[in-house]
Amino acid sequence: MRDAKADRLDEIIASHSRREGPLLPILHDVQAEFGCVDEASKRQIALALNLSRAEVHGVVSFYHDFTAEPKAAPVLKLCRAESCKARGVEALVDGAVAAASERVKIETIYCLGLCSVGPNAMIGNAVHARLDAPKLEKLIREIA
Amino acid sequence: MVMVRISDDALAIACGADAVADAFARAGATVERVSSWGMQWLEPLVEIDGKGFGPATADDVAAILDGSSPLGIGVIAEHPFIAKQQRLTFARAGKTRPTELADYEATGGWKGLARAREIGAEATVEEVVASGLRGRGGAGFPTGIKWRTVAAAVADQKYIVCNADEGDSATFADRMLMEGDPYCLIEGMAIAGLATGATKGYIYVRSEYPHAIAKLEEAIRRSAHLVAPFVLEVRVGAGAYVCGEETSLLNSLEGKRGEVRAKPPIPALVGLFGKPTIVNNVLSLAAVPYILAKGAKAYADYGMGRSRGTMPIQLAGNIKHGGLYETAFGITLGQLVNEIGGGTDDGSPVKAAQVGGPLGAYLHPDQFDIPFDYEAYAAVDALIGHGGITVFGEGADMAGMARFAMEFCAAESCGKCTPCRIGSVRGKELIDRIMARVPRQRDTLEGLPQMHNAPTAPRSLEDEIVLLEDLCETMKFGSLCALGGFTPYPVMSALKHWPEDFGARQSLPEAAE
Ligand code: SF4
Ligand code: FES
């Protein structure tokens, strides 16, 4: 039996049919639309692209951007690469995790290309620079 | 009406440029969103009649307009940070609206492509060879030689792939170019296509750069008729650092796991979908329009030794004047960090500078007289990489940074080879033990009767350090790609120059007398 999600997935797959090597663009769309790439999606994509389910699973699990399950809370990605470390991000981590508690998930990301004005964070596609403890906590409150 | 120019670069936006632009618009000014000058400590930088004000907030708008603002820095183009640079690749930075075709054309755009069309494929390749341009992605391989190989290959389809997976900390030149001057990259790729007979180009951008992706897609749409029959497409990475390695990037483009491929065959012969492929970095491709428009010699006249042309250097981390500094090779690290960068942002003495991203060595202030040059860096076990410099102040814990290098390698390893996949995890544990200073008992394996030659005393700090050095050696020589192979650079350089951070006894010169 087909559900609406399977139909939508077919549409996404079809929209990339003219690309060479379409798997990543498809997975990006699926992740953006459904919040994850679940087991059923993997099988359906595999069937459509003439791949094995294991091949698709291998790709999904390789990349940090794809998740098998939807995220339970809004995500704030905090950069903890070298330049942001040099500008003191590590001192902010405990406070941010405490402020976030269960309502927001603090994830680590390595570099947003804003390395002279760190510490930096990303929420969705929005970037935030020159963070200190109060600014970071304000951001967390806003998305909680 | 007053005309105000404010950057729409991601960094300016992250620092609040949109709110400043809105405030100016509300105050009745005409606002033009342009690329960034690269003086990042001043962002959001407001430009009125060539004069700059920054860093500005919405609250400063009234004062800037009535001339009473203390944020003025004078004429931007005459600011020492800008005036001393030699900007070839970033000639348009701060001056044009990124996706306006008219602005690009008015500033010499498309001249390189026109000349390439005029002189033909072979002469174009030779022009790039003669310029001495070397890959700006890290390895420093001569770009023209790569082009020659692909041009000579016979195939029904060839590809130009732009590696825009700029994942190194302290690097943002690719991002700035894609956001600020996307047509320059497009023109460079179209020239590469013409020179080698490739009709399709991919720009592989990391997903952490949504602003660059949007700008590129718009620019590709708007310029499609100008570069035809060459066709371009943006592909978005998925958060894997290792995809900056060219063969891993090709796998990712093909829709596979981003695992590194063994070389040979080289991508120039067997690349994307098995076809001859040029994989060049953003900055390499963006240097090409200048080389074609002005001639190879004009480009090669800059630089030193075998490092020709200019390098867009990126100053970041704990530095007062961070930003983009394009200059000819040969400038010393000390000049960059202390004179141009103005030392640390927090005012403490500079403790270290990491050049070349997470896989680059930590350089001690004693080494700051080293000139910016591929060979000079290689000679002291360091690398220029993508030209990013992270400055660290007094508070930096170098053992912690060494540990982070291992942790990063473990998080980002593609898993194909053992020294990297397992070595990085063991390396992290080992540095943890070193930092915890607990003498560790010998492990079970060492206690086996067969191991009768193994010492039985608990491991001392010195033992652990020898083990770490050993591990680094194994990773350096046993890894397939740069991620596992270069992670020892930051680790070993930290250990060598700051042994006291690892708990080793400081060498006291007085005591030796
Ligand atoms: S060194 Fe690491 S990233 Fe490179 S191929 Fe080996 S496992 Fe993969
Ligand atoms: S290191 Fe944090 S943005 Fe680059």
XYZ file of C-alpha atoms in Angstrom, chain A residues 19-25 28 51 55 57-59 61-66 80-87 109-117 120 122 124-130, chain B residues 11 14-15 40-41 43 159 169-170 172 175 202 206-211 233 235-239 252-258 273 315-318 345 354 358 390-392 404 408 412:
90
model
C 21.428 14.333 -12.979
C 24.537 12.188 -13.120
C 25.099 10.507 -9.747
C 21.848 11.771 -8.208
C 22.035 10.066 -4.796
C 23.372 12.955 -2.695
C 20.981 15.580 -4.065
C 19.559 16.206 0.816
C 21.240 0.143 -5.990
C 24.738 0.828 -0.688
C 22.562 2.837 3.856
C 26.340 3.081 3.525
C 26.057 6.530 2.012
C 25.611 6.630 7.451
C 28.837 8.053 6.022
C 27.823 11.712 5.927
C 27.226 13.820 9.018
C 24.328 15.694 7.366
C 22.071 12.653 7.025
C 34.675 24.100 17.812
C 37.466 24.073 15.251
C 40.909 25.614 15.839
C 40.200 29.291 15.176
C 37.085 29.329 17.303
C 39.013 27.469 19.998
C 41.689 30.170 19.814
C 38.924 32.693 20.381
C 30.546 21.611 13.754
C 34.033 22.180 12.402
C 34.348 25.589 10.819
C 31.838 27.876 9.166
C 34.421 29.962 7.340
C 33.993 32.904 9.727
C 37.193 32.189 11.591
C 38.325 35.710 12.487
C 35.114 36.658 14.289
C 30.438 31.184 15.753
C 24.751 28.147 12.885
C 19.416 26.270 10.112
C 21.056 28.394 7.437
C 21.544 31.437 9.665
C 25.028 32.239 10.953
C 25.918 34.086 14.151
C 29.330 35.506 15.017
C 31.197 37.110 17.955
C 30.607 36.948 7.696
C 26.729 36.926 10.869
C 28.028 40.139 12.431
C 36.742 41.342 8.872
C 37.368 42.954 12.242
C 32.426 44.149 9.674
C 34.862 17.064 -16.594
C 39.703 26.094 10.073
C 41.080 29.579 9.286
C 37.541 31.408 4.059
C 33.872 31.230 0.514
C 30.721 20.691 -11.181
C 30.326 22.129 1.479
C 26.881 22.287 3.017
C 28.158 24.627 5.738
C 28.199 27.414 3.111
C 24.516 28.036 2.265
C 25.180 31.657 1.251
C 26.188 22.614 -11.775
C 26.714 20.022 -5.866
C 26.345 20.259 -2.136
C 28.521 18.209 0.193
C 27.060 16.556 3.242
C 29.322 17.427 6.128
C 30.895 11.823 -3.299
C 29.927 13.498 -6.571
C 29.135 10.107 -7.995
C 26.777 9.515 -5.069
C 29.009 7.162 -3.116
C 30.569 7.184 0.335
C 33.330 9.752 0.380
C 32.576 8.543 -13.654
C 44.284 35.665 9.072
C 42.120 34.205 11.792
C 41.847 33.027 15.359
C 43.039 35.206 18.220
C 42.936 40.167 19.783
C 48.923 27.170 12.959
C 43.871 21.268 11.008
C 45.204 30.636 13.106
C 46.859 32.707 15.810
C 46.874 31.543 19.427
C 42.098 17.915 19.167
C 39.319 15.649 14.535
C 36.513 12.758 9.996
